[in-house]
Coordinates of N, CA and C in Angstrom, one line a residue:
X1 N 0.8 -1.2 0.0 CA 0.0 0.0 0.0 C 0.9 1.3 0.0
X2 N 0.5 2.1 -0.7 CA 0.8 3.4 -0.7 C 0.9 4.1 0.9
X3 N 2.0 4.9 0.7 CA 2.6 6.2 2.4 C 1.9 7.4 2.1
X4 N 1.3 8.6 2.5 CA 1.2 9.6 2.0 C 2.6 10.0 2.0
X5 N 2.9 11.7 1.1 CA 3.7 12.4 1.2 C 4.3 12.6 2.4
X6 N 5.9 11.9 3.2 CA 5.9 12.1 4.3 C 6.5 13.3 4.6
X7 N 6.9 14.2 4.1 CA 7.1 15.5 4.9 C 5.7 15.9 4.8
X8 N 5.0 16.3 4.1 CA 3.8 17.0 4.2 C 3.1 16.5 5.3
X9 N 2.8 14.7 5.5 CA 2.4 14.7 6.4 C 2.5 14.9 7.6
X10 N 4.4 14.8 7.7 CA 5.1 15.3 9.3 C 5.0 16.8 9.4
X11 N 4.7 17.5 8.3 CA 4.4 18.9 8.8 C 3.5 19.0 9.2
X12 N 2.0 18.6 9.0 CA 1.1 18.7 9.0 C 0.5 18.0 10.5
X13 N 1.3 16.7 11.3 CA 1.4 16.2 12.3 C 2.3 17.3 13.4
X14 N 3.2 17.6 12.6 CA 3.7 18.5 14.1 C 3.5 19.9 14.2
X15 N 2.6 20.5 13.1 CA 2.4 21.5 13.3 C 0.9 21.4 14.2
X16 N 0.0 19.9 14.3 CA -1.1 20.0 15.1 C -0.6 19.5 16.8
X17 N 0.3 18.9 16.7 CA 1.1 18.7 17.9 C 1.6 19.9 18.7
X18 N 2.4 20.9 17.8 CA 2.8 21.9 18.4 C 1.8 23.4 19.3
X19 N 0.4 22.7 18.3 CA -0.6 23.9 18.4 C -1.5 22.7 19.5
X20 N -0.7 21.7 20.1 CA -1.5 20.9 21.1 C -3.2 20.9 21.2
X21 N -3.0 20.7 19.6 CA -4.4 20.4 18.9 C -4.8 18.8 18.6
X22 N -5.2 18.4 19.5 CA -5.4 16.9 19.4 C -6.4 16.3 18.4
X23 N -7.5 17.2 18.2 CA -8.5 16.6 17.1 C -7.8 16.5 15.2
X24 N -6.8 17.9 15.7 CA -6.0 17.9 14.4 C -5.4 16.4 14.0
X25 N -4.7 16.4 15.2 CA -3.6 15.3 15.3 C -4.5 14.1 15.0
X26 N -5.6 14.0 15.3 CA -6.5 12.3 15.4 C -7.1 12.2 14.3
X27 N -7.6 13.4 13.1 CA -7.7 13.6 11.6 C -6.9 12.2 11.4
X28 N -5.9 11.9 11.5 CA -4.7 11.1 10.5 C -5.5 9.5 11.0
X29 N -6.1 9.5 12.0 CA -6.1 8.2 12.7 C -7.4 7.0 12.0
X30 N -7.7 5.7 12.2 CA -8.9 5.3 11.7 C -9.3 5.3 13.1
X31 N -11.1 5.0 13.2 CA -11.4 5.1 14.1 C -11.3 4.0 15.4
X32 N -10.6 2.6 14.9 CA -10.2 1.7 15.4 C -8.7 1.4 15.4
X33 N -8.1 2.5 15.5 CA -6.8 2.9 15.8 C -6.1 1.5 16.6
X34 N -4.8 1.4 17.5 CA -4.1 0.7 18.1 C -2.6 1.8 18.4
X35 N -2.8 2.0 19.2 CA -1.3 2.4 19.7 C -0.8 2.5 20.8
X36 N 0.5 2.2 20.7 CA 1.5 2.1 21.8 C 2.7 3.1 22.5
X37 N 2.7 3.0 23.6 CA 3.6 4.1 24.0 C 4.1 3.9 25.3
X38 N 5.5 4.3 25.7 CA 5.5 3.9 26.9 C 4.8 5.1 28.1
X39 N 4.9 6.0 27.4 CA 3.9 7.4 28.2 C 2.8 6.7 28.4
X40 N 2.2 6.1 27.5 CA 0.7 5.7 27.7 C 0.6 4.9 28.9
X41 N 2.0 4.1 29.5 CA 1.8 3.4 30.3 C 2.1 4.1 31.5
X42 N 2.5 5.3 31.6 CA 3.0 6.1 32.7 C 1.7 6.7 32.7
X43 N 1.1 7.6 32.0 CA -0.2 8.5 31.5 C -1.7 7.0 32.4
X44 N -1.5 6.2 31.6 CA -2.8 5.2 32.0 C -2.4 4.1 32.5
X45 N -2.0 3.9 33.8 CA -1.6 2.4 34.4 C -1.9 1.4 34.2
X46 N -3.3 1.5 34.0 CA -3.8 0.2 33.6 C -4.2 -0.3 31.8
X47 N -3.5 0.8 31.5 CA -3.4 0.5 29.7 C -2.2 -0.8 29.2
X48 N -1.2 -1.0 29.7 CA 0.2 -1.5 29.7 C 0.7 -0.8 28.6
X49 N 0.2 0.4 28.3 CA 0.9 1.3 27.0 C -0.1 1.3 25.8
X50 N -0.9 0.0 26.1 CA -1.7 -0.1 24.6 C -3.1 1.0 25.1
X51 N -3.0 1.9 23.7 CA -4.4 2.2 23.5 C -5.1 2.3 22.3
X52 N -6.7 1.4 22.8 CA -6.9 1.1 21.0 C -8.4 2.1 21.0
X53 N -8.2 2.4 20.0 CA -9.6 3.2 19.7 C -9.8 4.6 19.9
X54 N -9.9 5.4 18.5 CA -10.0 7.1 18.8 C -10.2 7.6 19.7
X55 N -11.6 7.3 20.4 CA -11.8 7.8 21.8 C -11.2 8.3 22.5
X56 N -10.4 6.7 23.0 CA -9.7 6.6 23.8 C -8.3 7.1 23.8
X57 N -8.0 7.1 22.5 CA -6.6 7.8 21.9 C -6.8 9.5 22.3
X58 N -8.0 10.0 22.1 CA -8.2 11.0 22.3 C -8.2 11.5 23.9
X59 N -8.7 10.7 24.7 CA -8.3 11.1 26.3 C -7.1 11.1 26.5
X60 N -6.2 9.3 26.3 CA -5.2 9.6 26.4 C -4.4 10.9 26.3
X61 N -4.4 11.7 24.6 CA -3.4 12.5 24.7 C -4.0 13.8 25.4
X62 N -5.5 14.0 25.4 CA -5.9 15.0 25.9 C -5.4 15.1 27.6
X63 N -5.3 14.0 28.0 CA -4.8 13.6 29.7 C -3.1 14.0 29.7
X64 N -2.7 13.3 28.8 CA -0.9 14.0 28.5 C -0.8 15.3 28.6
X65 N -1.4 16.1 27.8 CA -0.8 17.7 27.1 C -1.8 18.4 28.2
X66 N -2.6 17.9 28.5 CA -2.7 18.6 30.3 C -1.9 18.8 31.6
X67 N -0.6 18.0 31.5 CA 0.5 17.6 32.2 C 1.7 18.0 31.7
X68 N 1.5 18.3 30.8 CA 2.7 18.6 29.2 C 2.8 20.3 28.6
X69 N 2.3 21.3 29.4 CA 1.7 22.4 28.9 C 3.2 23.0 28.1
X70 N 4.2 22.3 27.9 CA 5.5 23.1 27.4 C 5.3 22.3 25.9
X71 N 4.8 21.0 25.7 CA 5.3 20.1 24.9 C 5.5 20.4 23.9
X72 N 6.4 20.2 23.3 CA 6.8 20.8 21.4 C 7.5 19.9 21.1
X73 N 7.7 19.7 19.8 CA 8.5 18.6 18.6 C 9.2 19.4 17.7
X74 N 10.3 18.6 17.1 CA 11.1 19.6 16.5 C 11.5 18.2 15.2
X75 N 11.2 18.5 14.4 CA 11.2 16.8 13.5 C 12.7 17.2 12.7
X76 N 13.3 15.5 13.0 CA 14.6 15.4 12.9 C 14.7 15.0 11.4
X77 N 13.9 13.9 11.3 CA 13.8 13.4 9.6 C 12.1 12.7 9.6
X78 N 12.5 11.9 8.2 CA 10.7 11.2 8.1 C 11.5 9.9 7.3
X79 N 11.2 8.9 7.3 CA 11.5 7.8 6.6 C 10.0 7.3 6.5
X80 N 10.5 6.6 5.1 CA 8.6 5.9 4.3 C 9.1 4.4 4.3
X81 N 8.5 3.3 4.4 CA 8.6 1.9 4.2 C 7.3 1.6 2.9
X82 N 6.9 0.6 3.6 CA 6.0 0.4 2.5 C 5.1 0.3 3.7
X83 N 3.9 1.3 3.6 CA 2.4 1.2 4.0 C 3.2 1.9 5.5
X84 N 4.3 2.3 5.7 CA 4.5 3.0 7.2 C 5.4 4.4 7.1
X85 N 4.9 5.3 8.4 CA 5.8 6.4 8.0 C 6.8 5.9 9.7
X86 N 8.3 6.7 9.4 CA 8.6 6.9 10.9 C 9.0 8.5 10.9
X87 N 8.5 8.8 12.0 CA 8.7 10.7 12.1 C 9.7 10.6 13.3
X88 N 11.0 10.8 12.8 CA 11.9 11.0 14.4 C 12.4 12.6 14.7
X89 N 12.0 12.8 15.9 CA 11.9 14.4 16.3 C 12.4 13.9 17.4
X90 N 12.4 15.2 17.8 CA 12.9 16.0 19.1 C 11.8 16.7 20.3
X91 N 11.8 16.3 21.3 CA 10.9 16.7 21.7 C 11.5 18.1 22.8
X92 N 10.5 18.3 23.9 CA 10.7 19.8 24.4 C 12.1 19.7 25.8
X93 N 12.1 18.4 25.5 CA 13.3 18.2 26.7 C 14.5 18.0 26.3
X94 N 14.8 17.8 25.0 CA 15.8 17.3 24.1 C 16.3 16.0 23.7
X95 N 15.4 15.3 24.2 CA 15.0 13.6 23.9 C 14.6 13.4 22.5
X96 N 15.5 12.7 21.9 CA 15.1 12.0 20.4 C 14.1 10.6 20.4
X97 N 13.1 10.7 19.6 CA 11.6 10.0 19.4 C 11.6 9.4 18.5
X98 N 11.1 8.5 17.9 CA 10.6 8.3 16.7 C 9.0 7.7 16.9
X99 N 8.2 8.0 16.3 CA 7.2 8.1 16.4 C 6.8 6.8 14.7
X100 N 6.3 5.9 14.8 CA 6.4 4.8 14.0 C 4.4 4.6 13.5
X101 N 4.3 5.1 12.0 CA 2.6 4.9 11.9 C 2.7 4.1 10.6
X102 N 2.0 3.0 10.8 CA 1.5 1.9 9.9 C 0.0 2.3 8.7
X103 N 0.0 2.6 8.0 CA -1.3 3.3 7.4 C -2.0 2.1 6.6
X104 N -3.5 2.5 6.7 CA -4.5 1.5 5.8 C -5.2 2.7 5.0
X105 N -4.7 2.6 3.5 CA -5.3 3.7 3.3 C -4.1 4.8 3.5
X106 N -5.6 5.9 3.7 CA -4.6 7.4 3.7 C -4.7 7.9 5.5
X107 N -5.1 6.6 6.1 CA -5.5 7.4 7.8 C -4.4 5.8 8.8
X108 N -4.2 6.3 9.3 CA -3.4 5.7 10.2 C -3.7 4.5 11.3
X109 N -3.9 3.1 10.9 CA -4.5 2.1 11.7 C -3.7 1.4 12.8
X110 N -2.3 1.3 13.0 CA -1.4 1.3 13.6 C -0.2 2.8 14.4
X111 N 0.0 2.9 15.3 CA 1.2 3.5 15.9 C 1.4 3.5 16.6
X112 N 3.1 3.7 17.0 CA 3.9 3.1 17.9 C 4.8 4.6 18.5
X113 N 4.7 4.4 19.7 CA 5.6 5.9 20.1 C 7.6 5.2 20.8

């Protein structure tokens, strides 16, 4: 399967990240999403990191960037595979990321932080 354009889309991702715009950010997602993180497991104890489902994806980060009021990304590169993007940035503490999304289609069914 086809990647979208991955700069466009990492601009387009961390420009709604930066503007700690989560509905922006959840645009990319399907609605039976799956994603992993180890924040998620610090953020939701009883998630073990996994969280599946917009909704829910959507509390999660709305629960983060409540706790996060500095948080910013600063994207380092973008690599495309086949059907996946990875976005590795920088985040507001100076920690290198890569942020890993599996796509179905043009919306995001898989990600991994």
């Amino acid at each position: 399967m086809a990647t979208p354009d991955p700069q466009g889309f990492a601009d387009e991702w961390v420009r709604a990240w930066n503007a700690h715009d989560v509905e922006a950010v959840l645009a990319h997602f399907h609605d039976d999403v799956v994603f992993s993180s180890p924040v998620a497991a610090r953020v939701l104890p009883d998630s073990d990191g996994v969280v599946q489902g917009k909704a829910a994806l959507r509390d999660y980060w709305s629960t983060a960037l409540a706790g996060m009021p500095d948080l910013r990304f600063e994207i380092v590169d973008v690599y495309r595979g086949q059907s996946t993007l990875v976005i590795n940035y920088r985040n507001q503490r100076g920690g290198l990321v890569n942020e890993v999304l599996i796509f179905d289609g043009d919306l995001v069914r898989e990600g991994h932080g």
